[in-house]
């Protein structure tokens, strides 16, 4: 499998994402939306950074169970109940991403939503990966 991250000089420099990801391979792994649910199905963490860390950990756990690594991620969508709060915590969220997933950023989007399935959830991540 090959993954090429494309960041055209005509676009603003990306910070924490890639503008495009060209992936070739024979397997695609679709990852369900993950919130900050713990093993008992309860939302863990009261703050956005705490919930982001748990949701990302859950996403990466599902990814690993499918035989993939964070560098295989081609696309991740972040659903946040408060984009202003997400922007406020952007540096910390970026640090958490780098610690857990590294610096091979997938194509990403952050979308504000009215609420998530679990009322206490502040953030949800889904995505897909391409494997050989």
Backbone as ProteinMPNN parsed JSONL, in Angstrom:
{"seq_chain_A": "XXXXXXXXXXXXXXXXXXXXXXXXXXXXXXXXXXXXXXXXXXXXXXXXXXXXXXXXXXXXXXXXXXXXXXXXXXXXXXXXXXXXXXXXXXXXXXXXXXXXXXXXXXXXXXXXXXXXXXXXXXXXXXXXXXXX", "coords_chain_A": {"N_chain_A": [[0.83, -1.171, 0.0], [0.423, 2.238, -0.697], [0.584, 5.541, 0.501], [0.074, 8.795, -0.233], [0.54, 12.036, 0.752], [-0.863, 15.051, -0.137], [-0.246, 18.382, -0.496], [-0.939, 21.138, -1.878], [0.94, 24.012, -2.947], [-0.556, 26.226, -3.55], [-2.639, 26.347, -1.775], [-3.541, 27.244, 1.609], [-1.07, 26.616, 4.135], [-1.298, 23.404, 5.612], [-2.285, 22.583, 8.943], [-2.125, 20.144, 11.117], [-3.574, 18.437, 9.496], [-3.984, 16.947, 6.227], [-4.327, 18.253, 2.933], [-5.106, 16.587, 0.824], [-5.242, 13.062, 0.378], [-3.777, 10.48, -1.282], [-4.421, 7.231, -1.772], [-3.456, 3.9, -2.311], [-4.281, 0.54, -2.485], [-5.413, -2.702, -1.33], [-7.344, -3.167, 0.572], [-9.947, -1.589, 2.333], [-10.709, 0.002, 5.303], [-13.444, 0.849, 7.112], [-14.262, 3.02, 9.643], [-16.323, 3.162, 12.405], [-18.135, 5.83, 14.004], [-16.599, 7.116, 16.88], [-16.94, 7.884, 20.237], [-16.204, 9.168, 23.517], [-16.602, 6.804, 24.976], [-16.27, 4.538, 27.676], [-15.217, 1.207, 28.686], [-17.523, 0.29, 29.865], [-19.519, 1.509, 28.526], [-20.049, 4.128, 29.195], [-19.754, 7.687, 28.995], [-16.578, 9.006, 29.218], [-14.728, 11.451, 30.891], [-14.897, 14.978, 31.321], [-14.163, 17.227, 29.982], [-13.481, 18.742, 26.767], [-10.812, 18.155, 25.702], [-10.222, 15.807, 27.246], [-12.267, 14.067, 26.436], [-11.759, 14.001, 23.682], [-9.256, 12.734, 23.606], [-9.944, 10.15, 24.586], [-11.884, 9.374, 22.675], [-10.314, 9.368, 20.333], [-8.459, 7.421, 21.068], [-10.199, 5.232, 21.194], [-10.961, 5.091, 18.483], [-8.474, 4.478, 17.329], [-8.022, 2.033, 18.534], [-10.009, 0.413, 17.379], [-9.071, 0.601, 14.77], [-6.535, -0.664, 14.961], [-7.402, -3.23, 15.664], [-8.412, -4.019, 13.269], [-6.169, -4.494, 11.9], [-4.591, -2.374, 11.111], [-2.627, 0.701, 11.111], [-2.106, 4.01, 12.543], [-0.881, 5.491, 10.462], [-2.072, 4.462, 8.237], [-4.48, 5.679, 8.006], [-6.708, 7.374, 5.937], [-8.752, 9.238, 5.902], [-10.388, 11.258, 8.279], [-13.127, 12.345, 10.131], [-14.134, 14.826, 12.338], [-16.598, 15.348, 14.642], [-17.963, 17.886, 16.397], [-19.564, 19.296, 19.228], [-19.248, 21.917, 19.763], [-17.631, 24.048, 17.954], [-16.193, 26.378, 18.41], [-15.114, 25.946, 20.97], [-13.543, 23.766, 20.302], [-11.672, 24.995, 18.626], [-10.49, 26.674, 20.527], [-9.157, 24.81, 22.101], [-7.379, 23.759, 20.292], [-4.521, 23.537, 20.076], [-3.852, 21.797, 22.204], [-5.395, 19.565, 21.476], [-4.185, 18.928, 19.073], [-1.652, 18.214, 20.021], [-2.355, 15.922, 21.484], [-3.244, 14.332, 19.362], [-0.814, 13.982, 17.929], [0.702, 12.584, 19.856], [-0.746, 10.189, 20.095], [-1.36, 9.296, 17.47], [0.616, 10.095, 15.75], [2.458, 11.926, 13.17], [1.604, 11.641, 10.582], [-0.722, 12.902, 8.949], [-4.147, 12.382, 8.161], [-6.539, 13.237, 5.537], [-8.747, 15.632, 6.777], [-11.703, 16.82, 8.484], [-13.531, 19.124, 10.462], [-16.604, 19.24, 11.943], [-19.382, 20.996, 13.117], [-21.962, 19.901, 15.217], [-25.35, 19.607, 16.4], [-25.936, 17.862, 18.523], [-24.67, 14.766, 19.867], [-25.029, 11.135, 19.725], [-24.817, 10.095, 22.386], [-25.757, 12.082, 24.97], [-23.942, 13.362, 26.678], [-21.623, 13.412, 25.276], [-19.059, 15.253, 23.714], [-17.547, 15.198, 21.458], [-16.917, 13.337, 18.462], [-15.326, 10.905, 16.449], [-14.809, 9.64, 13.188], [-13.815, 7.588, 10.371], [-11.732, 6.383, 7.644], [-9.439, 3.861, 6.531], [-6.756, 2.78, 4.402], [-5.428, -0.241, 3.389], [-2.796, -2.566, 2.455]], "CA_chain_A": [[0.0, 0.0, 0.0], [1.109, 3.517, -0.637], [-0.206, 6.695, 0.876], [0.764, 10.038, -0.572], [-0.132, 13.222, 1.261], [-0.721, 16.108, -1.141], [-0.526, 19.701, 0.06], [-0.546, 22.072, -2.937], [1.431, 25.301, -2.463], [-1.572, 27.259, -3.796], [-3.554, 26.362, -0.635], [-2.886, 27.625, 2.861], [-0.345, 25.476, 4.707], [-2.126, 22.652, 6.541], [-1.794, 22.401, 10.306], [-2.872, 19.069, 11.738], [-4.326, 17.682, 8.499], [-3.471, 17.026, 4.862], [-5.384, 18.687, 2.021], [-5.557, 15.414, 0.078], [-4.485, 11.84, 0.593], [-3.955, 9.531, -2.371], [-4.109, 5.919, -1.207], [-3.683, 2.74, -3.159], [-4.173, -0.685, -1.711], [-6.465, -3.648, -1.656], [-8.345, -3.241, 1.636], [-10.39, -0.336, 2.933], [-11.309, -0.198, 6.621], [-14.329, 1.945, 7.493], [-14.303, 3.093, 11.098], [-17.535, 3.757, 12.956], [-17.937, 6.97, 14.887], [-16.182, 6.783, 18.238], [-16.96, 8.946, 21.238], [-15.363, 8.889, 24.678], [-17.18, 5.734, 25.79], [-15.358, 3.601, 28.314], [-15.576, -0.188, 28.491], [-18.872, 0.057, 30.383], [-20.478, 2.262, 27.725], [-20.292, 5.446, 29.798], [-18.867, 8.732, 28.493], [-15.484, 9.287, 30.14], [-14.14, 12.779, 30.742], [-15.84, 16.096, 31.346], [-13.695, 18.303, 29.121], [-13.266, 18.394, 25.36], [-9.558, 17.409, 25.512], [-10.328, 14.467, 27.829], [-13.118, 13.259, 25.572], [-11.065, 13.822, 22.406], [-8.226, 11.712, 23.805], [-10.596, 8.845, 24.695], [-12.501, 9.056, 21.38], [-9.232, 9.014, 19.417], [-7.958, 6.118, 21.516], [-11.178, 4.233, 20.758], [-10.835, 4.971, 17.026], [-7.221, 3.784, 17.039], [-8.193, 0.646, 18.982], [-10.746, -0.255, 16.302], [-8.155, 0.559, 13.63], [-5.542, -1.711, 15.22], [-8.092, -4.527, 15.623], [-8.597, -4.336, 11.845], [-4.848, -4.767, 11.329], [-4.046, -1.152, 10.516], [-1.923, 1.632, 11.983], [-2.523, 5.385, 12.275], [-0.386, 5.977, 9.174], [-2.963, 3.955, 7.189], [-5.694, 6.499, 7.942], [-6.813, 8.25, 4.768], [-9.742, 10.279, 6.152], [-11.015, 11.312, 9.597], [-14.038, 13.466, 10.352], [-14.366, 15.127, 13.747], [-17.884, 15.991, 14.889], [-17.864, 18.561, 17.684], [-20.782, 20.023, 19.59], [-18.894, 23.337, 19.908], [-16.402, 24.28, 17.187], [-15.423, 27.445, 19.075], [-14.34, 25.281, 22.03], [-12.552, 22.955, 19.612], [-10.604, 25.916, 18.215], [-9.808, 27.118, 21.742], [-8.298, 23.713, 22.565], [-6.735, 23.171, 19.115], [-3.12, 23.164, 20.344], [-3.841, 20.605, 23.047], [-5.933, 18.463, 20.69], [-3.113, 18.577, 18.137], [-0.623, 17.49, 20.79], [-2.896, 14.59, 21.76], [-3.215, 13.583, 18.095], [0.57, 13.592, 17.629], [1.121, 11.567, 20.825], [-1.452, 8.924, 19.889], [-1.456, 8.878, 16.069], [1.797, 10.496, 14.993], [2.419, 13.131, 12.338], [1.103, 11.338, 9.24], [-2.106, 13.331, 9.066], [-5.08, 12.069, 7.079], [-7.44, 14.336, 5.184], [-9.619, 15.781, 7.943], [-12.677, 17.907, 8.574], [-14.198, 19.295, 11.754], [-17.98, 19.646, 11.669], [-20.172, 21.234, 14.32], [-23.265, 19.243, 15.241], [-26.194, 20.045, 17.508], [-25.641, 16.933, 19.613], [-24.257, 13.428, 19.453], [-25.915, 10.089, 20.222], [-24.761, 10.186, 23.847], [-25.926, 13.509, 25.262], [-22.761, 13.901, 27.368], [-20.482, 13.417, 24.356], [-18.697, 16.546, 23.135], [-16.801, 14.988, 20.221], [-16.955, 11.996, 17.868], [-14.423, 10.769, 15.305], [-14.926, 8.466, 12.33], [-12.877, 7.694, 9.264], [-11.395, 5.146, 6.949], [-8.028, 3.599, 6.282], [-6.49, 1.933, 3.233], [-4.374, -1.203, 3.687], [-2.382, -3.36, 1.297]], "C_chain_A": [[0.875, 1.234, 0.0], [0.106, 4.593, -0.254], [0.625, 7.926, 0.566], [-0.079, 11.194, -0.057], [0.183, 14.384, 0.328], [-1.164, 17.43, -0.516], [-0.048, 20.751, -0.935], [-0.1, 23.422, -2.378], [0.419, 26.428, -2.676], [-2.572, 27.374, -2.645], [-2.802, 26.773, 0.619], [-2.205, 26.408, 3.461], [-1.225, 24.733, 5.711], [-1.464, 22.554, 7.908], [-2.668, 21.331, 10.956], [-3.769, 18.293, 10.8], [-3.579, 17.748, 7.192], [-4.616, 17.447, 3.962], [-5.946, 17.516, 1.224], [-4.66, 14.24, 0.432], [-4.818, 10.903, -0.557], [-3.495, 8.175, -1.832], [-4.378, 4.844, -2.239], [-3.444, 1.505, -2.312], [-5.354, -1.58, -2.018], [-7.533, -3.774, -0.589], [-8.676, -1.852, 2.13], [-11.088, -0.683, 4.244], [-12.138, 1.038, 6.94], [-14.515, 1.898, 8.997], [-15.56, 3.817, 11.553], [-17.183, 4.947, 13.838], [-17.622, 6.512, 16.297], [-16.256, 8.026, 19.106], [-16.075, 8.504, 22.394], [-15.951, 7.801, 25.569], [-16.09, 4.857, 26.386], [-15.863, 2.182, 28.085], [-16.969, -0.547, 28.984], [-19.934, 0.823, 29.606], [-20.866, 3.608, 28.297], [-19.306, 6.449, 29.217], [-17.85, 9.08, 29.577], [-14.925, 10.673, 29.848], [-15.195, 13.862, 30.662], [-15.443, 17.203, 30.378], [-13.511, 17.816, 27.694], [-11.937, 17.661, 25.156], [-9.615, 15.991, 26.085], [-11.143, 13.55, 26.921], [-12.463, 13.009, 24.218], [-10.027, 12.705, 22.527], [-8.851, 10.314, 23.855], [-11.224, 8.436, 23.368], [-11.438, 8.651, 20.367], [-8.64, 7.659, 19.79], [-8.902, 5.006, 21.062], [-11.087, 4.006, 19.248], [-9.585, 4.168, 16.668], [-7.258, 2.329, 17.497], [-8.932, -0.159, 17.922], [-9.853, -0.42, 15.079], [-7.14, -0.571, 13.799], [-6.179, -3.095, 15.156], [-8.341, -4.979, 14.188], [-7.26, -4.565, 11.143], [-4.181, -3.562, 10.7], [-3.349, -0.307, 11.578], [-2.4, 3.05, 11.677], [-2.038, 5.928, 10.932], [-1.217, 5.467, 8.0], [-4.231, 4.786, 7.044], [-5.652, 7.405, 6.717], [-7.741, 9.431, 5.047], [-10.275, 10.141, 7.57], [-11.912, 12.54, 9.628], [-14.25, 13.594, 11.853], [-15.697, 15.866, 13.832], [-17.815, 16.578, 16.294], [-19.16, 19.312, 17.972], [-20.522, 21.518, 19.759], [-17.557, 23.576, 19.194], [-15.557, 25.388, 17.807], [-14.565, 26.848, 20.191], [-13.241, 24.419, 21.414], [-11.37, 23.831, 19.185], [-9.804, 26.4, 19.42], [-8.799, 26.077, 22.218], [-7.45, 23.11, 21.449], [-5.29, 22.743, 19.383], [-3.038, 21.874, 21.165], [-4.353, 19.384, 22.281], [-4.898, 17.995, 19.666], [-2.004, 17.797, 18.817], [-1.093, 16.064, 21.082], [-2.87, 13.731, 20.497], [-1.803, 13.072, 17.822], [1.068, 12.493, 18.566], [0.514, 10.206, 20.505], [-1.357, 8.402, 18.459], [-0.253, 9.269, 15.231], [1.546, 11.718, 14.128], [2.015, 12.863, 10.892], [-0.387, 11.643, 9.231], [-2.951, 12.879, 7.875], [-5.763, 13.348, 6.6], [-8.455, 14.425, 6.32], [-10.606, 16.915, 7.748], [-13.202, 17.933, 9.999], [-15.565, 19.896, 11.448], [-18.698, 19.867, 12.989], [-21.544, 20.59, 14.165], [-24.041, 19.724, 16.466], [-25.967, 19.178, 18.735], [-25.235, 15.605, 19.02], [-25.181, 12.4, 20.11], [-25.98, 10.088, 21.749], [-24.761, 11.662, 24.223], [-24.704, 14.138, 25.912], [-21.563, 14.044, 26.442], [-20.298, 14.799, 23.74], [-18.049, 16.405, 21.767], [-16.933, 13.527, 19.779], [-16.036, 11.999, 16.661], [-14.794, 9.526, 14.51], [-13.945, 8.621, 11.19], [-12.739, 6.407, 8.51], [-9.901, 5.097, 6.685], [-7.905, 2.714, 5.066], [-5.271, 1.089, 3.569], [-3.986, -1.958, 2.438], [-3.27, -4.582, 1.099]], "O_chain_A": [[1.936, 1.263, 0.623], [-1.062, 4.549, -0.639], [1.747, 8.071, 1.051], [-1.259, 11.315, -0.386], [1.346, 14.666, 0.04], [-2.302, 17.575, -0.07], [1.093, 21.207, -0.864], [-0.704, 23.924, -1.43], [0.529, 27.479, -2.045], [-3.277, 28.378, -2.538], [-1.578, 26.665, 0.685], [-2.697, 25.288, 3.318], [-1.836, 25.362, 6.575], [-0.242, 22.455, 8.016], [-3.82, 21.592, 11.303], [-4.645, 17.558, 11.257], [-2.635, 18.526, 7.056], [-5.759, 17.05, 4.19], [-7.151, 17.464, 0.976], [-3.48, 14.405, 0.742], [-5.981, 10.569, -0.786], [-2.328, 7.997, -1.482], [-5.387, 4.87, -2.945], [-2.504, 1.452, -1.519], [-6.192, -1.258, -2.861], [-8.547, -4.432, -0.821], [-7.783, -1.028, 2.325], [-11.952, -1.559, 4.284], [-11.605, 2.144, 7.029], [-14.88, 0.864, 9.557], [-15.827, 4.944, 11.137], [-16.068, 5.049, 14.352], [-18.29, 5.633, 16.843], [-15.715, 9.078, 18.766], [-15.286, 7.568, 22.257], [-15.815, 7.866, 26.791], [-15.128, 4.482, 25.717], [-16.839, 1.982, 27.362], [-17.535, -1.562, 28.577], [-21.11, 0.799, 29.97], [-21.897, 4.17, 27.928], [-18.149, 6.108, 28.971], [-18.215, 9.405, 30.706], [-14.679, 11.021, 28.694], [-16.239, 13.698, 30.031], [-16.275, 18.024, 29.994], [-13.398, 16.615, 27.448], [-11.926, 16.625, 24.491], [-9.102, 15.062, 25.461], [-10.762, 12.408, 26.668], [-12.595, 11.919, 23.662], [-9.932, 11.838, 21.658], [-8.336, 9.39, 23.227], [-11.114, 7.277, 22.968], [-11.634, 7.693, 19.619], [-8.352, 6.843, 18.915], [-8.452, 3.958, 20.599], [-11.13, 2.866, 18.785], [-9.63, 3.287, 15.809], [-6.59, 1.481, 16.906], [-8.536, -1.279, 17.599], [-9.877, -1.463, 14.426], [-6.916, -1.348, 12.871], [-5.566, -4.034, 14.649], [-8.466, -6.174, 13.919], [-7.22, -4.802, 9.935], [-3.302, -3.708, 9.85], [-3.464, -0.564, 12.777], [-3.039, 3.269, 10.648], [-2.723, 6.749, 10.322], [-1.089, 5.976, 6.887], [-4.976, 4.623, 6.077], [-4.673, 8.116, 6.493], [-7.544, 10.512, 4.492], [-10.58, 9.035, 8.016], [-11.518, 13.629, 9.21], [-14.508, 12.612, 12.548], [-15.894, 16.887, 13.173], [-17.63, 15.849, 17.268], [-19.771, 19.888, 17.073], [-21.463, 22.302, 19.884], [-16.49, 23.336, 19.759], [-14.329, 25.339, 17.735], [-13.4, 27.219, 20.334], [-12.132, 24.351, 21.945], [-10.212, 23.453, 19.362], [-8.582, 26.524, 19.346], [-7.714, 26.424, 22.685], [-6.857, 22.048, 21.641], [-4.886, 21.666, 18.943], [-2.253, 20.978, 20.856], [-3.806, 18.29, 22.422], [-4.757, 16.796, 19.427], [-1.477, 16.835, 18.258], [-0.324, 15.113, 20.945], [-2.518, 12.552, 20.547], [-1.605, 11.895, 17.523], [1.769, 11.577, 18.136], [1.186, 9.182, 20.629], [-1.28, 7.191, 18.252], [-0.121, 8.807, 14.097], [0.571, 12.446, 14.313], [2.076, 13.768, 10.06], [-1.213, 10.764, 9.473], [-2.523, 12.98, 6.725], [-5.584, 14.414, 7.19], [-8.966, 13.402, 6.776], [-10.383, 17.838, 6.964], [-13.305, 16.897, 10.658], [-15.67, 20.925, 10.782], [-18.634, 19.022, 13.882], [-22.197, 20.714, 13.129], [-23.455, 20.189, 17.443], [-25.824, 19.684, 19.848], [-25.427, 15.348, 17.832], [-26.014, 12.75, 20.947], [-27.064, 10.081, 22.332], [-23.86, 12.405, 23.833], [-24.451, 15.327, 25.721], [-20.592, 14.721, 26.782], [-21.26, 15.431, 23.302], [-18.0, 17.366, 20.999], [-17.044, 12.616, 20.599], [-15.972, 12.986, 15.929], [-15.064, 8.474, 15.09], [-13.31, 9.667, 11.051], [-13.508, 5.464, 8.695], [-9.209, 6.114, 6.624], [-8.833, 1.978, 4.729], [-4.228, 1.603, 3.973], [-4.743, -1.996, 1.469], [-3.056, -5.357, 0.167]]}, "name": "protein", "num_of_chains": 1, "seq": "XXXXXXXXXXXXXXXXXXXXXXXXXXXXXXXXXXXXXXXXXXXXXXXXXXXXXXXXXXXXXXXXXXXXXXXXXXXXXXXXXXXXXXXXXXXXXXXXXXXXXXXXXXXXXXXXXXXXXXXXXXXXXXXXXXXX"}
